[in-house]
Amino acid sequence: MGGAAAAAAVALLAATRRRPAAGPLAFLLPRAARAGLHEAAAPAAEEEKGRTRRRRRRRSSSSRLLGPDIPDTWDSPPRAAARPSPPSGAGVDYDSTATIIDGKSVAEDIRFQIAEEVRQMKNAVGHVPGLAVVLVGDRRDSESYVRYKIKGCEEVGIKSLLAELPGNCTEDVVVDSVSRFNEDPSVHGILVQLPLPQHMDEERILSAISLEKDVDGFHPLNVGNLALRSRKPLFVPCAAKACLELLLQSGIELMGKHVTVIGRSKVVGLPTSLLLQRHHATVSIIHAFTTNPEEITRQSDIVISAAGVANLVRGSWLKKGAVVIDVGTNPIEDPTSDYGYRLTGDVCFEEAVKLASAITPVPGGVGPVTIAMLLANTLDSAKLAYGLATESPEL
Ligand SMILES: NC(=O)C1=CN([C@@H]2O[C@H](COP(=O)(O)OP(=O)(O)OC[C@H]3O[C@@H](n4cnc5c(N)ncnc54)[C@H](OP(=O)(O)O)[C@@H]3O)[C@@H](O)[C@H]2O)C=CC1
Ligand SMILES: Nc1nc(=O)c2c([nH]1)NC[C@@H]1CN(c3ccc(C(=O)N[C@@H](CCC(=O)O)C(=O)O)cc3)C=[N+]21
């Protein structure tokens, strides 16, 4: 963001007020056109419209945004292929009163706040946060996700560095790249994009990231501290934080609620279930060996799915009024799309939206908030490095 735009963004921030009390989810309803950060320097009339929109979307007081947060050795059964698609709901009136939780809007608010804090940091210490991304190989999906992360950095004024390594390089080359970023004082966060090529020892590479720069929160010590009630991790994995942020911002109570998490990976399922327990939810975990998963989800107030299986969660898996958070991001063939495929979640949206009280879409739900949380973790890391914070914030 340029100087003028940043100044306008500050003015805009100063003009915002807390969200007026409305229905708990009213401020997250989708809107036709959402002002991006780049529009902060828009002319006065546009700016006034932006202010009104932002006022409507102020964060709820229960949400905590910025925080500086076991090896998986089980054998997996053969991975279930994408389930057969249910009848297409395209163009159909869903006959639903569910709130569609707008992740893009939540992410935009978070980025807006981060941009302001980055500006303040620059004024205070003359430095901005830095995020280093290590990308090994040429998987198209990984390349896209890395692009989103770098674009997110640009939008909020975080410096980004990218190390692109060939898929056939050695593990040592990746570890060396991580080590260089560990030693670079302008880098506050290091992310090694997963999955890594099969010949590499993921645990070894992730453990090479210094604890203070582990903005993905995958370091065993960060995972362990997340699991222990008396401890606090430096960083919490971004997708888990995103799920909690969406629930809290949507005014959804967690204490004593039965939440089912589908998936137990270190990227999403495991940290999400641990974070939910810290918020006093009663958590059930479903994985690939679970029998009759639908019996568990049918009893759940909240279902969070991160299995990576398209259309796994059908309407019949949900109780009426359940809240559904769909983390799954699965490419499925679609000859009508420009690229020949489109992204879909784990949840059969057309069926679930008829039963749920609130639901995240894919795309436009958890994904953009995950990226925003990566920026938040990087900012928090830089705050600690420059002495602007003394400990990681509450989870
Ligand atoms: N939107 C976002 O921000 C993000 C989205 N994602 C998406 O989330 C999904 C999951 O990602 P990730 O956790 O990295 O994936 P993994 O493959 O590492 O883990 C998947 C988990 O789901 C479980 N699982 C797989 N199939 C089934 C099934 N049929 N029934 C029940 N459980 C099942 C597995 O069980 P087991 O442990 O027994 O093998 C495993 O624990 C993917 O679609 C990914 O693209 C990921 C990160 C962020
Ligand atoms: N070290 C590491 N950390 C990760 O956090 C990590 C990773 N590796 N490897 C892959 C998974 C996946 N993941 C996503 C992040 C954002 C979107 C996202 O922004 N999705 C958009 C859609 C994007 C599109 O349209 O292509 C959305 O849902 O709206 C999706 C998936 C993070 N992961």
GROMACS .gro file of C-alpha atoms and ligand atoms in nm:
model
  476
    1MET     CA    1   0.000   0.000   0.000
    2GLY     CA    2   0.142   0.343  -0.090
    3GLY     CA    3   0.183   0.627   0.162
    4ALA     CA    4  -0.135   0.810   0.057
    5ALA     CA    5  -0.338   0.492   0.066
    6ALA     CA    6  -0.195   0.402   0.406
    7ALA     CA    7  -0.281   0.747   0.542
    8ALA     CA    8  -0.634   0.712   0.408
    9ALA     CA    9  -0.655   0.366   0.562
   10VAL     CA   10  -0.560   0.511   0.900
   11ALA     CA   11  -0.826   0.781   0.863
   12LEU     CA   12  -1.073   0.510   0.774
   13LEU     CA   13  -0.975   0.304   1.078
   14ALA     CA   14  -1.015   0.606   1.305
   15ALA     CA   15  -1.361   0.663   1.162
   16THR     CA   16  -1.483   0.312   1.230
   17ARG     CA   17  -1.704   0.237   1.527
   18ARG     CA   18  -1.787  -0.085   1.702
   19ARG     CA   19  -2.047  -0.294   1.526
   20PRO     CA   20  -2.395  -0.203   1.646
   21ALA     CA   21  -2.579  -0.483   1.823
   22ALA     CA   22  -2.778  -0.672   1.560
   23GLY     CA   23  -2.864  -1.038   1.508
   24PRO     CA   24  -2.552  -1.235   1.595
   25LEU     CA   25  -2.471  -1.318   1.235
   26ALA     CA   26  -2.620  -1.022   1.053
   27PHE     CA   27  -2.287  -0.852   0.990
   28LEU     CA   28  -2.147  -1.154   0.811
   29LEU     CA   29  -2.416  -1.181   0.547
   30PRO     CA   30  -2.272  -1.170   0.197
   31ARG     CA   31  -2.278  -0.834   0.026
   32ALA     CA   32  -2.274  -0.745  -0.336
   33ALA     CA   33  -1.952  -0.550  -0.366
   34ARG     CA   34  -1.695  -0.537  -0.090
   35ALA     CA   35  -1.440  -0.259  -0.064
   36GLY     CA   36  -1.084  -0.394  -0.083
   37LEU     CA   37  -0.791  -0.244   0.105
   38HIS     CA   38  -0.675  -0.081  -0.216
   39GLU     CA   39  -0.994   0.123  -0.217
   40ALA     CA   40  -0.898   0.294   0.106
   41ALA     CA   41  -0.780   0.598  -0.088
   42ALA     CA   42  -1.106   0.628  -0.282
   43PRO     CA   43  -1.278   0.964  -0.320
   44ALA     CA   44  -1.490   1.102  -0.037
   45ALA     CA   45  -1.826   0.955  -0.142
   46GLU     CA   46  -1.678   0.610  -0.186
   47GLU     CA   47  -1.494   0.648   0.143
   48GLU     CA   48  -1.816   0.727   0.327
   49LYS     CA   49  -1.979   0.417   0.177
   50GLY     CA   50  -1.675   0.216   0.287
   51ARG     CA   51  -1.705   0.353   0.641
   52THR     CA   52  -2.068   0.253   0.661
   53ARG     CA   53  -1.989  -0.094   0.538
   54ARG     CA   54  -1.702  -0.133   0.783
   55ARG     CA   55  -1.914  -0.013   1.071
   56ARG     CA   56  -2.154  -0.291   0.992
   57ARG     CA   57  -1.872  -0.540   1.000
   58ARG     CA   58  -1.693  -0.444   1.320
   59ARG     CA   59  -1.551  -0.738   1.504
   60SER     CA   60  -1.738  -0.889   1.795
   61SER     CA   61  -1.576  -0.845   2.134
   62SER     CA   62  -1.553  -1.221   2.186
   63SER     CA   63  -1.312  -1.262   1.900
   64ARG     CA   64  -0.938  -1.251   1.950
   65LEU     CA   65  -0.758  -1.178   1.631
   66LEU     CA   66  -0.391  -1.118   1.667
   67GLY     CA   67  -0.174  -1.358   1.863
   68PRO     CA   68   0.223  -1.359   1.825
   69ASP     CA   69   0.062  -1.952   1.892
   70ILE     CA   70   0.320  -3.605   1.732
   71PRO     CA   71   0.432  -3.717   1.459
   72ASP     CA   72   0.155  -3.881   1.259
   73THR     CA   73   0.273  -4.239   1.240
   74TRP     CA   74  -0.055  -4.416   1.201
   75ASP     CA   75  -0.107  -4.615   0.886
   76SER     CA   76  -0.386  -4.475   0.679
   77PRO     CA   77  -0.639  -4.697   0.507
   78PRO     CA   78  -0.681  -4.638   0.135
   79ARG     CA   79  -0.799  -4.280   0.094
   80ALA     CA   80  -1.164  -4.256   0.002
   81ALA     CA   81  -1.212  -4.109  -0.342
   82ALA     CA   82  -1.444  -3.814  -0.387
   83ARG     CA   83  -1.800  -3.923  -0.318
   84PRO     CA   84  -2.044  -3.924  -0.608
   85SER     CA   85  -2.184  -3.577  -0.654
   86PRO     CA   86  -2.532  -3.524  -0.519
   87PRO     CA   87  -2.785  -3.371  -0.755
   88SER     CA   88  -2.659  -3.030  -0.860
   89GLY     CA   89  -2.820  -2.740  -0.678
   90ALA     CA   90  -2.707  -2.481  -0.931
   91GLY     CA   91  -2.972  -2.215  -0.974
   92VAL     CA   92  -3.202  -2.382  -0.722
   93ASP     CA   93  -3.365  -2.192  -0.438
   94TYR     CA   94  -3.219  -2.364  -0.134
   95ASP     CA   95  -3.526  -2.313   0.084
   96SER     CA   96  -3.291  -2.224   0.367
   97THR     CA   97  -3.259  -1.974   0.646
   98ALA     CA   98  -2.895  -2.058   0.711
   99THR     CA   99  -2.651  -1.772   0.744
  100ILE     CA  100  -2.375  -1.805   0.488
  101ILE     CA  101  -2.063  -1.707   0.681
  102ASP     CA  102  -1.865  -1.473   0.459
  103GLY     CA  103  -1.498  -1.560   0.503
  104LYS     CA  104  -1.381  -1.310   0.243
  105SER     CA  105  -1.532  -1.027   0.440
  106VAL     CA  106  -1.390  -1.150   0.772
  107ALA     CA  107  -1.047  -1.184   0.609
  108GLU     CA  108  -1.070  -0.835   0.466
  109ASP     CA  109  -1.139  -0.689   0.809
  110ILE     CA  110  -0.845  -0.877   0.956
  111ARG     CA  111  -0.611  -0.760   0.680
  112PHE     CA  112  -0.730  -0.406   0.734
  113GLN     CA  113  -0.636  -0.423   1.101
  114ILE     CA  114  -0.301  -0.585   1.023
  115ALA     CA  115  -0.217  -0.316   0.766
  116GLU     CA  116  -0.273  -0.053   1.033
  117GLU     CA  117  -0.052  -0.235   1.284
  118VAL     CA  118   0.223  -0.283   1.025
  119ARG     CA  119   0.214   0.090   0.957
  120GLN     CA  120   0.243   0.164   1.328
  121MET     CA  121   0.534  -0.079   1.355
  122LYS     CA  122   0.716   0.090   1.070
  123ASN     CA  123   0.672   0.427   1.240
  124ALA     CA  124   0.784   0.292   1.578
  125VAL     CA  125   1.087   0.079   1.486
  126GLY     CA  126   1.152   0.146   1.117
  127HIS     CA  127   1.090  -0.217   1.019
  128VAL     CA  128   0.801  -0.421   0.878
  129PRO     CA  129   0.730  -0.791   0.942
  130GLY     CA  130   0.881  -1.040   0.696
  131LEU     CA  131   0.745  -1.377   0.584
  132ALA     CA  132   0.961  -1.635   0.403
  133VAL     CA  133   0.792  -1.911   0.204
  134VAL     CA  134   0.975  -2.223   0.090
  135LEU     CA  135   0.814  -2.392  -0.208
  136VAL     CA  136   0.957  -2.724  -0.324
  137GLY     CA  137   0.849  -2.868  -0.659
  138ASP     CA  138   0.590  -2.745  -0.905
  139ARG     CA  139   0.250  -2.863  -0.780
  140ARG     CA  140  -0.005  -2.624  -0.927
  141ASP     CA  141  -0.221  -2.612  -0.616
  142SER     CA  142   0.079  -2.533  -0.395
  143GLU     CA  143   0.188  -2.261  -0.637
  144SER     CA  144  -0.159  -2.104  -0.618
  145TYR     CA  145  -0.169  -2.112  -0.236
  146VAL     CA  146   0.177  -1.956  -0.219
  147ARG     CA  147   0.063  -1.683  -0.459
  148TYR     CA  148  -0.233  -1.605  -0.229
  149LYS     CA  149   0.004  -1.579   0.068
  150ILE     CA  150   0.240  -1.342  -0.113
  151LYS     CA  151  -0.051  -1.131  -0.238
  152GLY     CA  152  -0.183  -1.114   0.120
  153CYS     CA  153   0.157  -0.991   0.239
  154GLU     CA  154   0.162  -0.719  -0.028
  155GLU     CA  155  -0.185  -0.601   0.071
  156VAL     CA  156  -0.089  -0.539   0.433
  157GLY     CA  157   0.271  -0.419   0.388
  158ILE     CA  158   0.444  -0.737   0.509
  159LYS     CA  159   0.769  -0.812   0.324
  160SER     CA  160   0.764  -1.153   0.155
  161LEU     CA  161   1.055  -1.370   0.043
  162LEU     CA  162   1.010  -1.681  -0.170
  163ALA     CA  163   1.257  -1.968  -0.204
  164GLU     CA  164   1.155  -2.186  -0.498
  165LEU     CA  165   1.338  -2.518  -0.501
  166PRO     CA  166   1.317  -2.798  -0.759
  167GLY     CA  167   1.118  -3.108  -0.663
  168ASN     CA  168   1.425  -3.328  -0.708
  169CYS     CA  169   1.652  -3.132  -0.474
  170THR     CA  170   1.784  -3.298  -0.159
  171GLU     CA  171   1.639  -3.262   0.186
  172ASP     CA  172   1.961  -3.086   0.293
  173VAL     CA  173   1.902  -2.813   0.036
  174VAL     CA  174   1.560  -2.743   0.190
  175VAL     CA  175   1.702  -2.746   0.543
  176ASP     CA  176   1.978  -2.504   0.431
  177SER     CA  177   1.717  -2.270   0.289
  178VAL     CA  178   1.523  -2.281   0.617
  179SER     CA  179   1.846  -2.219   0.814
  180ARG     CA  180   1.927  -1.910   0.608
  181PHE     CA  181   1.582  -1.769   0.684
  182ASN     CA  182   1.629  -1.859   1.053
  183GLU     CA  183   1.937  -1.636   1.058
  184ASP     CA  184   1.785  -1.347   0.862
  185PRO     CA  185   1.664  -1.083   1.111
  186SER     CA  186   1.424  -0.933   0.855
  187VAL     CA  187   1.234  -1.266   0.847
  188HIS     CA  188   0.986  -1.322   1.130
  189GLY     CA  189   0.788  -1.609   0.986
  190ILE     CA  190   0.894  -1.916   0.785
  191LEU     CA  191   0.647  -2.140   0.606
  192VAL     CA  192   0.744  -2.457   0.421
  193GLN     CA  193   0.456  -2.527   0.185
  194LEU     CA  194   0.315  -2.879   0.226
  195PRO     CA  195   0.303  -3.141   0.091
  196LEU     CA  196   0.674  -3.186   0.033
  197PRO     CA  197   0.799  -3.432  -0.231
  198GLN     CA  198   0.766  -3.789  -0.106
  199HIS     CA  199   1.139  -3.855  -0.070
  200MET     CA  200   1.172  -3.584   0.195
  201ASP     CA  201   1.144  -3.621   0.572
  202GLU     CA  202   0.879  -3.365   0.654
  203GLU     CA  203   0.936  -3.381   1.029
  204ARG     CA  204   1.307  -3.309   0.992
  205ILE     CA  205   1.247  -3.009   0.767
  206LEU     CA  206   0.969  -2.861   0.982
  207SER     CA  207   1.173  -2.908   1.298
  208ALA     CA  208   1.451  -2.702   1.138
  209ILE     CA  209   1.230  -2.392   1.151
  210SER     CA  210   1.322  -2.193   1.459
  211LEU     CA  211   1.045  -2.192   1.717
  212GLU     CA  212   1.021  -1.812   1.714
  213LYS     CA  213   0.955  -1.812   1.336
  214ASP     CA  214   0.716  -2.111   1.322
  215VAL     CA  215   0.414  -1.911   1.202
  216ASP     CA  216   0.249  -2.232   1.075
  217GLY     CA  217   0.254  -2.363   1.435
  218PHE     CA  218   0.365  -2.713   1.326
  219HIS     CA  219   0.677  -2.731   1.548
  220PRO     CA  220   0.636  -3.014   1.804
  221LEU     CA  221   0.685  -2.769   2.089
  222ASN     CA  222   0.411  -2.540   1.960
  223VAL     CA  223   0.177  -2.838   1.909
  224GLY     CA  224   0.261  -2.972   2.256
  225ASN     CA  225   0.204  -2.638   2.421
  226LEU     CA  226  -0.130  -2.605   2.243
  227ALA     CA  227  -0.229  -2.943   2.386
  228LEU     CA  228  -0.129  -2.862   2.745
  229ARG     CA  229  -0.378  -2.660   2.940
  230SER     CA  230  -0.118  -2.492   3.159
  231ARG     CA  231   0.091  -2.380   2.862
  232LYS     CA  232   0.059  -2.144   2.571
  233PRO     CA  233   0.210  -2.200   2.226
  234LEU     CA  234   0.383  -1.916   2.043
  235PHE     CA  235   0.178  -1.988   1.730
  236VAL     CA  236  -0.143  -2.176   1.652
  237PRO     CA  237  -0.184  -2.328   1.301
  238CYS     CA  238  -0.361  -2.083   1.073
  239ALA     CA  239  -0.654  -2.300   0.957
  240ALA     CA  240  -0.744  -2.386   1.318
  241LYS     CA  241  -0.732  -2.019   1.411
  242ALA     CA  242  -0.947  -1.939   1.109
  243CYS     CA  243  -1.217  -2.188   1.215
  244LEU     CA  244  -1.227  -2.042   1.566
  245GLU     CA  245  -1.226  -1.686   1.436
  246LEU     CA  246  -1.523  -1.756   1.210
  247LEU     CA  247  -1.717  -1.921   1.494
  248LEU     CA  248  -1.639  -1.647   1.746
  249GLN     CA  249  -1.707  -1.364   1.503
  250SER     CA  250  -2.036  -1.530   1.417
  251GLY     CA  251  -2.135  -1.516   1.784
  252ILE     CA  252  -2.143  -1.894   1.819
  253GLU     CA  253  -2.100  -2.016   2.177
  254LEU     CA  254  -1.843  -2.295   2.220
  255MET     CA  255  -1.840  -2.369   2.591
  256GLY     CA  256  -2.009  -2.704   2.655
  257LYS     CA  257  -2.110  -2.743   2.291
  258HIS     CA  258  -2.060  -3.074   2.113
  259VAL     CA  259  -1.823  -3.006   1.825
  260THR     CA  260  -1.716  -3.276   1.583
  261VAL     CA  261  -1.394  -3.230   1.388
  262ILE     CA  262  -1.350  -3.453   1.084
  263GLY     CA  263  -0.976  -3.503   1.030
  264ARG     CA  264  -0.677  -3.520   1.268
  265SER     CA  265  -0.387  -3.384   1.061
  266LYS     CA  266  -0.132  -3.145   1.207
  267VAL     CA  267  -0.239  -2.884   0.948
  268VAL     CA  268  -0.608  -2.866   1.043
  269GLY     CA  269  -0.786  -3.140   1.237
  270LEU     CA  270  -0.556  -3.188   1.536
  271PRO     CA  271  -0.490  -2.820   1.619
  272THR     CA  272  -0.856  -2.735   1.565
  273SER     CA  273  -0.969  -3.001   1.812
  274LEU     CA  274  -0.709  -2.881   2.066
  275LEU     CA  275  -0.804  -2.517   2.027
  276LEU     CA  276  -1.173  -2.602   2.065
  277GLN     CA  277  -1.097  -2.777   2.394
  278ARG     CA  278  -0.920  -2.467   2.518
  279HIS     CA  279  -1.253  -2.294   2.452
  280HIS     CA  280  -1.426  -2.564   2.661
  281ALA     CA  281  -1.609  -2.736   2.377
  282THR     CA  282  -1.673  -3.111   2.403
  283VAL     CA  283  -1.487  -3.244   2.101
  284SER     CA  284  -1.539  -3.561   1.898
  285ILE     CA  285  -1.281  -3.648   1.635
  286ILE     CA  286  -1.360  -3.846   1.323
  287HIS     CA  287  -1.087  -3.993   1.103
  288ALA     CA  288  -1.056  -4.243   0.824
  289PHE     CA  289  -1.097  -4.541   1.061
  290THR     CA  290  -1.409  -4.411   1.235
  291THR     CA  291  -1.712  -4.633   1.194
  292ASN     CA  292  -2.054  -4.474   1.146
  293PRO     CA  293  -1.926  -4.116   1.144
  294GLU     CA  294  -2.273  -3.985   1.062
  295GLU     CA  295  -2.403  -4.106   1.400
  296ILE     CA  296  -2.149  -3.880   1.570
  297THR     CA  297  -2.204  -3.577   1.349
  298ARG     CA  298  -2.584  -3.606   1.383
  299GLN     CA  299  -2.544  -3.542   1.757
  300SER     CA  300  -2.317  -3.239   1.705
  301ASP     CA  301  -2.398  -2.873   1.751
  302ILE     CA  302  -2.105  -2.780   1.530
  303VAL     CA  303  -1.937  -2.986   1.256
  304ILE     CA  304  -1.595  -2.886   1.124
  305SER     CA  305  -1.483  -3.092   0.827
  306ALA     CA  306  -1.120  -3.117   0.714
  307ALA     CA  307  -1.097  -3.458   0.547
  308GLY     CA  308  -1.019  -3.355   0.192
  309VAL     CA  309  -1.304  -3.570   0.054
  310ALA     CA  310  -1.558  -3.393  -0.165
  311ASN     CA  311  -1.923  -3.445  -0.063
  312LEU     CA  312  -1.833  -3.653   0.243
  313VAL     CA  313  -2.076  -3.473   0.472
  314ARG     CA  314  -2.431  -3.511   0.344
  315GLY     CA  315  -2.746  -3.346   0.474
  316SER     CA  316  -2.834  -3.670   0.654
  317TRP     CA  317  -2.514  -3.629   0.866
  318LEU     CA  318  -2.641  -3.310   1.030
  319LYS     CA  319  -2.889  -3.224   1.297
  320LYS     CA  320  -3.123  -2.935   1.228
  321GLY     CA  321  -2.970  -2.602   1.328
  322ALA     CA  322  -2.611  -2.728   1.334
  323VAL     CA  323  -2.328  -2.491   1.246
  324VAL     CA  324  -2.110  -2.622   0.963
  325ILE     CA  325  -1.751  -2.512   0.900
  326ASP     CA  326  -1.613  -2.660   0.579
  327VAL     CA  327  -1.234  -2.652   0.561
  328GLY     CA  328  -1.203  -2.902   0.275
  329THR     CA  329  -1.074  -2.760  -0.052
  330ASN     CA  330  -1.109  -3.026  -0.318
  331PRO     CA  331  -1.067  -2.986  -0.693
  332ILE     CA  332  -1.342  -3.165  -0.883
  333GLU     CA  333  -1.383  -3.197  -1.257
  334ASP     CA  334  -1.609  -2.937  -1.412
  335PRO     CA  335  -1.603  -2.910  -1.790
  336THR     CA  336  -1.805  -2.588  -1.769
  337SER     CA  337  -1.529  -2.413  -1.574
  338ASP     CA  338  -1.243  -2.229  -1.750
  339TYR     CA  339  -0.982  -2.456  -1.594
  340GLY     CA  340  -1.177  -2.782  -1.635
  341TYR     CA  341  -1.217  -2.812  -1.260
  342ARG     CA  342  -1.362  -2.619  -0.968
  343LEU     CA  343  -1.310  -2.622  -0.594
  344THR     CA  344  -1.560  -2.781  -0.361
  345GLY     CA  345  -1.561  -2.846   0.011
  346ASP     CA  346  -1.608  -3.167   0.209
  347VAL     CA  347  -1.969  -3.076   0.270
  348CYS     CA  348  -2.252  -3.119   0.023
  349PHE     CA  349  -2.350  -2.754   0.044
  350GLU     CA  350  -2.686  -2.785  -0.132
  351GLU     CA  351  -2.806  -3.038   0.125
  352ALA     CA  352  -2.637  -2.892   0.433
  353VAL     CA  353  -2.761  -2.537   0.377
  354LYS     CA  354  -3.120  -2.660   0.422
  355LEU     CA  355  -3.046  -2.785   0.773
  356ALA     CA  356  -2.768  -2.565   0.906
  357SER     CA  357  -2.819  -2.247   1.103
  358ALA     CA  358  -2.489  -2.117   0.968
  359ILE     CA  359  -2.244  -2.256   0.714
  360THR     CA  360  -1.919  -2.157   0.542
  361PRO     CA  361  -1.902  -2.185   0.163
  362VAL     CA  362  -1.609  -2.316  -0.041
  363PRO     CA  363  -1.456  -2.111  -0.186
  364GLY     CA  364  -1.496  -1.794   0.019
  365GLY     CA  365  -1.519  -1.945   0.368
  366VAL     CA  366  -1.228  -2.070   0.579
  367GLY     CA  367  -0.958  -2.033   0.307
  368PRO     CA  368  -0.923  -1.654   0.296
  369VAL     CA  369  -0.931  -1.635   0.676
  370THR     CA  370  -0.651  -1.896   0.695
  371ILE     CA  371  -0.432  -1.670   0.482
  372ALA     CA  372  -0.522  -1.370   0.698
  373MET     CA  373  -0.421  -1.567   1.009
  374LEU     CA  374  -0.082  -1.638   0.855
  375LEU     CA  375  -0.033  -1.263   0.819
  376ALA     CA  376  -0.149  -1.215   1.179
  377ASN     CA  377   0.097  -1.477   1.309
  378THR     CA  378   0.379  -1.308   1.112
  379LEU     CA  379   0.289  -0.969   1.257
  380ASP     CA  380   0.280  -1.112   1.609
  381SER     CA  381   0.619  -1.273   1.558
  382ALA     CA  382   0.765  -0.939   1.445
  383LYS     CA  383   0.609  -0.764   1.746
  384LEU     CA  384   0.788  -1.007   1.976
  385ALA     CA  385   1.115  -0.967   1.783
  386TYR     CA  386   1.105  -0.586   1.809
  387GLY     CA  387   0.997  -0.580   2.172
  388LEU     CA  388   0.652  -0.440   2.090
  389ALA     CA  389   0.492  -0.736   2.271
  390THR     CA  390   0.631  -0.941   2.556
  391GLU     CA  391   0.427  -1.258   2.518
  392SER     CA  392   0.197  -1.429   2.272
  393PRO     CA  393  -0.164  -1.316   2.312
  394GLU     CA  394  -0.445  -1.522   2.463
  395LEU     CA  395  -0.579  -1.797   2.238
  396LIG     N1  396  -0.937  -2.382   0.364
  396LIG     C1  397  -0.821  -2.385   0.425
  396LIG     O1  398  -0.777  -2.289   0.483
  396LIG     C2  399  -0.744  -2.511   0.429
  396LIG     C3  400  -0.794  -2.618   0.364
  396LIG     N2  401  -0.730  -2.737   0.369
  396LIG     C4  402  -0.799  -2.849   0.307
  396LIG     O2  403  -0.852  -2.930   0.412
  396LIG     C5  404  -0.851  -3.066   0.373
  396LIG     C6  405  -0.771  -3.147   0.473
  396LIG     O3  406  -0.637  -3.103   0.471
  396LIG     P1  407  -0.525  -3.177   0.557
  396LIG     O4  408  -0.567  -3.188   0.698
  396LIG     O5  409  -0.398  -3.111   0.524
  396LIG     O6  410  -0.532  -3.324   0.488
  396LIG     P2  411  -0.470  -3.464   0.534
  396LIG     O7  412  -0.484  -3.554   0.418
  396LIG     O8  413  -0.336  -3.444   0.596
  396LIG     O9  414  -0.568  -3.514   0.651
  396LIG     C7  415  -0.697  -3.556   0.624
  396LIG     C8  416  -0.760  -3.608   0.750
  396LIG    O10  417  -0.893  -3.648   0.719
  396LIG     C9  418  -0.913  -3.784   0.756
  396LIG     N3  419  -0.997  -3.848   0.654
  396LIG    C10  420  -0.966  -3.875   0.525
  396LIG     N4  421  -1.069  -3.935   0.463
  396LIG    C11  422  -1.166  -3.950   0.555
  396LIG    C12  423  -1.294  -4.006   0.552
  396LIG     N5  424  -1.345  -4.062   0.442
  396LIG     N6  425  -1.368  -4.002   0.665
  396LIG    C13  426  -1.318  -3.947   0.778
  396LIG     N7  427  -1.197  -3.892   0.786
  396LIG    C14  428  -1.121  -3.894   0.676
  396LIG    C15  429  -0.775  -3.848   0.764
  396LIG    O11  430  -0.782  -3.953   0.856
  396LIG     P3  431  -0.654  -4.044   0.899
  396LIG    O12  432  -0.577  -3.958   0.995
  396LIG    O13  433  -0.712  -4.163   0.962
  396LIG    O14  434  -0.578  -4.070   0.772
  396LIG    C16  435  -0.690  -3.730   0.808
  396LIG    O15  436  -0.687  -3.720   0.949
  396LIG    C17  437  -0.796  -3.067   0.230
  396LIG    O16  438  -0.903  -3.060   0.139
  396LIG    C18  439  -0.712  -2.940   0.223
  396LIG    O17  440  -0.698  -2.891   0.093
  396LIG    C19  441  -0.613  -2.753   0.440
  396LIG    C20  442  -0.557  -2.647   0.504
  396LIG    C21  443  -0.617  -2.515   0.502
  397LIG     N1  444   0.280  -2.523   0.539
  397LIG     C1  445   0.153  -2.522   0.500
  397LIG     N2  446   0.064  -2.448   0.567
  397LIG     C2  447  -0.068  -2.444   0.528
  397LIG     O1  448  -0.151  -2.377   0.592
  397LIG     C3  449  -0.107  -2.520   0.412
  397LIG     C4  450  -0.010  -2.595   0.346
  397LIG     N3  451   0.119  -2.595   0.392
  397LIG     N4  452  -0.041  -2.670   0.239
  397LIG     C5  453  -0.174  -2.669   0.181
  397LIG     C6  454  -0.281  -2.634   0.282
  397LIG     C7  455  -0.404  -2.580   0.215
  397LIG     N5  456  -0.416  -2.444   0.261
  397LIG     C8  457  -0.507  -2.352   0.210
  397LIG     C9  458  -0.499  -2.217   0.236
  397LIG    C10  459  -0.585  -2.127   0.178
  397LIG    C11  460  -0.682  -2.169   0.091
  397LIG    C12  461  -0.770  -2.068   0.024
  397LIG     O2  462  -0.745  -1.949   0.029
  397LIG     N6  463  -0.876  -2.111  -0.044
  397LIG    C13  464  -0.967  -2.025  -0.118
  397LIG    C14  465  -0.986  -2.071  -0.261
  397LIG    C15  466  -0.874  -2.049  -0.347
  397LIG    C16  467  -0.903  -2.072  -0.493
  397LIG     O3  468  -1.005  -2.024  -0.543
  397LIG     O4  469  -0.816  -2.136  -0.555
  397LIG    C17  470  -1.108  -2.032  -0.061
  397LIG     O5  471  -1.141  -2.136  -0.002
  397LIG     O6  472  -1.184  -1.939  -0.085
  397LIG    C18  473  -0.695  -2.304   0.067
  397LIG    C19  474  -0.610  -2.395   0.126
  397LIG    C20  475  -0.315  -2.416   0.347
  397LIG     N7  476  -0.236  -2.519   0.363
   0.00000   0.00000   0.00000
